[in-house]
PDB file of C-alpha atoms in Angstrom:
ATOM      1  CA  GLY W  25      -0.165   0.254   0.110  1.00 44.00           C
ATOM      2  CA  GLN W  26       1.077   3.512  -1.037  1.00 47.00           C
ATOM      3  CA  MET W  27      -0.746   6.536   0.379  1.00 44.00           C
ATOM      4  CA  LEU W  28      -1.836   8.579  -2.247  1.00 47.00           C
ATOM      5  CA  GLY W  29      -2.915  11.874  -0.656  1.00 46.00           C
ATOM      6  CA  GLU W  30      -5.240   9.486   1.730  1.00 48.00           C
ATOM      7  CA  GLN W  31      -5.059  10.814   5.342  1.00 51.00           C
ATOM      8  CA  VAL W  32      -3.981  14.205   2.916  1.00 45.00           C
ATOM      9  CA  ARG W  33      -0.467  12.391   3.436  1.00 47.00           C
ATOM     10  CA  PHE W  34       1.783  11.267   0.337  1.00 48.00           C
ATOM     11  CA  HIS W  35       4.535   9.861   1.691  1.00 51.00           C
ATOM     12  CA  GLY W  36       4.739   6.155   0.586  1.00 54.00           C
ATOM     13  CA  ALA W  37       4.196   3.264   3.287  1.00 52.00           C
ATOM     14  CA  THR W  38       4.127   5.092   6.655  1.00 58.00           C
ATOM     15  CA  GLY W  39       2.071   4.937   9.669  1.00 72.00           C
ATOM     16  CA  LEU W  40      -0.348   2.326   9.953  1.00 82.00           C
ATOM     17  CA  PHE W  41      -3.224   3.568   7.740  1.00 79.00           C
ATOM     18  CA  ASP W  42      -5.705   0.580   6.652  1.00 79.00           C
ATOM     19  CA  GLU W  43      -4.294   2.266   3.059  1.00 77.00           C
ATOM     20  CA  VAL W  44      -0.870   1.653   4.224  1.00 76.00           C
ATOM     21  CA  ILE W  45      -1.491  -2.648   5.309  1.00 78.00           C
ATOM     22  CA  ARG W  46      -3.912  -3.651   3.954  1.00 79.00           C
ATOM     23  CA  VAL W  47      -3.059  -5.943   1.534  1.00 81.00           C
ATOM     24  CA  PRO W  48      -5.032  -8.232  -0.703  1.00 84.00           C
ATOM     25  CA  LEU W  49      -4.077 -12.297  -0.142  1.00 86.00           C
ATOM     26  CA  PHE W  50      -4.270 -14.624  -3.261  1.00 88.00           C
ATOM     27  CA  LEU W  51      -3.722 -18.704  -3.050  1.00 86.00           C
ATOM     28  CA  ARG W  52      -4.461 -20.867  -5.774  1.00 85.00           C
ATOM     29  CA  TYR W  53      -3.817 -23.936  -5.445  1.00 84.00           C
ATOM     30  CA  PRO W  54      -4.226 -26.949  -7.923  1.00 83.00           C
ATOM     31  CA  GLY W  55      -6.723 -28.419 -10.579  1.00 84.00           C
ATOM     32  CA  GLU W  56      -9.818 -26.184  -9.888  1.00 83.00           C
ATOM     33  CA  LYS W  57      -9.826 -26.827  -5.710  1.00 83.00           C
ATOM     34  CA  TYR W  58     -11.792 -23.680  -4.300  1.00 85.00           C
ATOM     35  CA  GLN W  59     -12.601 -21.672  -7.187  1.00 87.00           C
ATOM     36  CA  GLY W  60     -14.345 -18.967  -7.032  1.00 87.00           C
ATOM     37  CA  THR W  61     -13.979 -18.788  -2.725  1.00 87.00           C
ATOM     38  CA  THR W  62     -13.172 -15.511  -1.381  1.00 86.00           C
ATOM     39  CA  VAL W  63     -12.689 -14.848   2.154  1.00 86.00           C
ATOM     40  CA  SER W  64     -13.641 -11.727   4.101  1.00 83.00           C
ATOM     41  CA  GLU W  65     -11.930 -11.754   6.882  1.00 84.00           C
ATOM     42  CA  GLN W  66      -9.453 -10.778   7.969  1.00 84.00           C
ATOM     43  CA  VAL W  67      -5.737 -12.519   7.152  1.00 86.00           C
ATOM     44  CA  ARG W  68      -1.971 -12.615   7.836  1.00 86.00           C
ATOM     45  CA  HIS W  69       0.355 -12.816   5.416  1.00 84.00           C
ATOM     46  CA  TYR W  70       2.573 -15.167   7.828  1.00 86.00           C
ATOM     47  CA  ASP W  71      -0.358 -17.228   7.699  1.00 90.00           C
ATOM     48  CA  VAL W  72       0.871 -18.804   4.231  1.00 90.00           C
ATOM     49  CA  TYR W  73       3.192 -20.999   5.295  1.00 92.00           C
ATOM     50  CA  PRO W  74       0.891 -23.265   7.385  1.00 92.00           C
ATOM     51  CA  THR W  75      -0.925 -22.586   5.146  1.00 91.00           C
ATOM     52  CA  LEU W  76       0.724 -24.417   2.510  1.00 91.00           C
ATOM     53  CA  LEU W  77       2.350 -26.864   4.844  1.00 93.00           C
ATOM     54  CA  GLU W  78      -1.267 -27.881   5.049  1.00 92.00           C
ATOM     55  CA  GLN W  79      -2.290 -28.241   2.058  1.00 90.00           C
ATOM     56  CA  LEU W  80       0.326 -30.423   1.557  1.00 90.00           C
ATOM     57  CA  ASP W  81       0.395 -31.760   4.890  1.00 92.00           C
ATOM     58  CA  LEU W  82       4.076 -31.279   5.234  1.00 93.00           C
ATOM     59  CA  ILE W  83       5.994 -31.119   8.795  1.00 91.00           C
ATOM     60  CA  ALA W  84       7.229 -27.869   9.644  1.00 87.00           C
ATOM     61  CA  VAL W  85      11.323 -27.885   9.703  1.00 86.00           C
ATOM     62  CA  THR W  86      10.608 -24.732  11.754  1.00 85.00           C
ATOM     63  CA  GLU W  87       9.518 -23.102  14.633  1.00 86.00           C
ATOM     64  CA  HIS W  88       6.444 -20.365  13.096  1.00 83.00           C
ATOM     65  CA  GLU W  89       3.728 -18.029  13.517  1.00 84.00           C
ATOM     66  CA  GLY W  90       0.387 -18.362  11.862  1.00 87.00           C
ATOM     67  CA  SER W  91      -2.065 -20.058  11.724  1.00 89.00           C
ATOM     68  CA  ALA W  92      -3.263 -22.334   8.606  1.00 91.00           C
ATOM     69  CA  LEU W  93      -5.818 -20.637   7.059  1.00 90.00           C
ATOM     70  CA  ASN W  94      -7.334 -23.864   4.579  1.00 90.00           C
ATOM     71  CA  GLY W  95     -10.089 -23.764   7.404  1.00 91.00           C
ATOM     72  CA  TYR W  96     -11.243 -20.295   6.239  1.00 90.00           C
ATOM     73  CA  LEU W  97     -11.792 -21.851   2.473  1.00 88.00           C
ATOM     74  CA  ARG W  98     -13.388 -25.347   3.660  1.00 89.00           C
ATOM     75  CA  GLY W  99     -16.255 -22.987   5.747  1.00 89.00           C
ATOM     76  CA  GLU W 100     -14.769 -24.619   9.054  1.00 92.00           C
ATOM     77  CA  MET W 101     -13.237 -20.986  10.637  1.00 89.00           C
ATOM     78  CA  THR W 102     -14.756 -17.485  10.441  1.00 86.00           C
ATOM     79  CA  GLY W 103     -14.020 -14.031  11.808  1.00 84.00           C
ATOM     80  CA  SER W 104     -11.061 -12.063  11.623  1.00 80.00           C
ATOM     81  CA  MET W 105      -8.481 -13.086  13.572  1.00 80.00           C
ATOM     82  CA  TRP W 106      -5.740 -10.264  15.769  1.00 82.00           C
ATOM     83  CA  CYS W 107      -3.494  -8.890  13.851  1.00 84.00           C
ATOM     84  CA  VAL W 108      -0.077  -7.025  15.092  1.00 84.00           C
ATOM     85  CA  LEU W 109       0.678  -4.056  13.068  1.00 85.00           C
ATOM     86  CA  ILE W 110       4.099  -2.011  13.490  1.00 82.00           C
ATOM     87  CA  GLY W 111       5.840   0.457  11.224  1.00 81.00           C
ATOM     88  CA  GLU W 112       6.834   3.576  10.646  1.00 81.00           C
ATOM     89  CA  SER W 113       5.312   7.417  12.256  1.00 78.00           C
ATOM     90  CA  PRO W 114       4.791   9.479   9.244  1.00 71.00           C
ATOM     91  CA  PHE W 115       5.179  12.141  11.863  1.00 68.00           C
ATOM     92  CA  ASP W 116       7.836  14.169  12.816  1.00 65.00           C
ATOM     93  CA  GLY W 117      10.989  11.497  13.032  1.00 67.00           C
ATOM     94  CA  GLY W 118       9.266   8.849  11.537  1.00 73.00           C
ATOM     95  CA  GLY W 119      10.294   6.806  14.658  1.00 81.00           C
ATOM     96  CA  PRO W 120       8.194   2.816  15.124  1.00 88.00           C
ATOM     97  CA  MET W 121       4.472   2.881  15.172  1.00 89.00           C
ATOM     98  CA  LEU W 122       2.392  -0.088  16.888  1.00 90.00           C
ATOM     99  CA  GLY W 123      -1.288  -1.134  16.549  1.00 91.00           C
ATOM    100  CA  LEU W 124      -3.342  -4.079  17.089  1.00 90.00           C
ATOM    101  CA  ARG W 125      -6.454  -4.766  14.365  1.00 90.00           C
ATOM    102  CA  HIS W 126      -8.987  -7.247  15.826  1.00 86.00           C
ATOM    103  CA  GLN W 127     -12.646  -7.174  15.200  1.00 83.00           C
ATOM    104  CA  GLY W 128     -13.125  -3.872  13.947  1.00 86.00           C
ATOM    105  CA  PHE W 129     -10.804  -1.524  15.748  1.00 90.00           C
ATOM    106  CA  LYS W 130      -7.560  -0.206  15.311  1.00 91.00           C
ATOM    107  CA  TYR W 131      -5.552   0.680  17.393  1.00 93.00           C
ATOM    108  CA  GLN W 132      -2.174   2.792  17.287  1.00 91.00           C
ATOM    109  CA  VAL W 133       0.571   4.236  19.289  1.00 92.00           C
ATOM    110  CA  ASP W 134       3.829   6.302  17.915  1.00 90.00           C
ATOM    111  CA  VAL W 135       6.448   4.758  20.270  1.00 90.00           C
ATOM    112  CA  THR W 136       8.175   7.658  20.092  1.00 88.00           C
ATOM    113  CA  THR W 137       5.160  10.553  21.731  1.00 88.00           C
ATOM    114  CA  GLY W 138       3.307   8.692  23.348  1.00 90.00           C
ATOM    115  CA  GLU W 139       0.170   9.657  21.029  1.00 90.00           C
ATOM    116  CA  GLU W 140      -2.279   6.686  20.450  1.00 92.00           C
ATOM    117  CA  TRP W 141      -5.437   6.350  18.194  1.00 92.00           C
ATOM    118  CA  LEU W 142      -7.803   3.967  18.418  1.00 94.00           C
ATOM    119  CA  PHE W 143     -10.267   3.542  15.071  1.00 93.00           C
ATOM    120  CA  ASP W 144     -13.539   1.860  14.253  1.00 93.00           C
ATOM    121  CA  VAL W 145     -12.279   0.996  11.155  1.00 90.00           C
ATOM    122  CA  GLY W 146     -15.967  -1.227   9.569  1.00 89.00           C
ATOM    123  CA  GLU W 147     -17.827   3.033  11.114  1.00 93.00           C
ATOM    124  CA  ASP W 148     -15.668   4.376  10.307  1.00 92.00           C
ATOM    125  CA  PRO W 149     -12.881   3.333   7.005  1.00 88.00           C
ATOM    126  CA  LYS W 150     -11.892   6.681   6.564  1.00 87.00           C
ATOM    127  CA  GLU W 151     -10.285   6.686  10.513  1.00 88.00           C
ATOM    128  CA  SER W 152     -10.841   9.788  10.955  1.00 88.00           C
ATOM    129  CA  GLU W 153     -12.290   9.680  14.319  1.00 92.00           C
ATOM    130  CA  ASN W 154      -9.897   9.214  17.024  1.00 93.00           C
ATOM    131  CA  LEU W 155     -12.050   6.855  20.174  1.00 93.00           C
ATOM    132  CA  VAL W 156      -9.374   7.022  22.452  1.00 93.00           C
ATOM    133  CA  SER W 157     -10.899   9.248  24.999  1.00 91.00           C
ATOM    134  CA  GLY W 158     -14.524   7.038  24.804  1.00 84.00           C
ATOM    135  CA  GLN W 159     -12.757   3.329  24.849  1.00 85.00           C
ATOM    136  CA  THR W 160     -11.440   2.485  28.575  1.00 87.00           C
ATOM    137  CA  GLU W 161     -12.874  -0.383  28.447  1.00 90.00           C
ATOM    138  CA  LEU W 162     -11.035  -1.904  25.036  1.00 89.00           C
ATOM    139  CA  LEU W 163      -8.360   0.433  25.359  1.00 91.00           C
ATOM    140  CA  ASP W 164      -6.572  -0.859  28.440  1.00 92.00           C
ATOM    141  CA  GLN W 165      -7.101  -4.213  26.021  1.00 91.00           C
ATOM    142  CA  VAL W 166      -5.535  -3.468  23.279  1.00 90.00           C
ATOM    143  CA  ARG W 167      -2.146  -1.788  25.106  1.00 92.00           C
ATOM    144  CA  SER W 168      -1.789  -5.527  27.402  1.00 92.00           C
ATOM    145  CA  ILE W 169      -1.792  -6.533  24.161  1.00 89.00           C
ATOM    146  CA  VAL W 170       0.714  -4.738  22.633  1.00 90.00           C
ATOM    147  CA  ALA W 171       3.049  -4.523  25.864  1.00 91.00           C
ATOM    148  CA  PRO W 172       5.661  -6.703  25.274  1.00 89.00           C
ATOM    149  CA  ASP W 173       6.881  -5.905  21.331  1.00 88.00           C
ATOM    150  CA  ARG W 174       6.216  -1.679  23.093  1.00 89.00           C
ATOM    151  CA  ALA W 175       8.480  -2.731  24.909  1.00 90.00           C
ATOM    152  CA  ARG W 176      11.409  -4.369  22.946  1.00 88.00           C
ATOM    153  CA  LEU W 177      10.754  -1.247  20.886  1.00 84.00           C
ATOM    154  CA  GLU W 178      10.450   1.508  22.957  1.00 82.00           C
TER     155      GLU W 178
END
């Protein structure tokens, strides 16, 4: 993704806005298996490796992150996966940013300045209304989830 005027920015691929982080994932299996199947739930690119291992009935030789996505294709899995986001701030200094996208909400924090954003991307896809002041319980939850990654970035 690239920022091409969205969020009033022309900075290329910085920040954690959806225009930068959301990219399509296409998988093609041999023959007609799953042909025409579309999965609208949020998944992660690092889920491709365990997906292919499962499809090919292979065992991983190293530890890996991610989950096999074949259950979505077979209709056995539903719901979006959580996704931790790491990027570079589009603001002055360009320090590290950390975020979490899950169940229609996206949290972002500029690790250098501590500034936070929380968006309901289902209701506010342009990410224009920061909900940080009105969602204390949700904010506490996402802060605790990203705390280990934030400590490593500070």
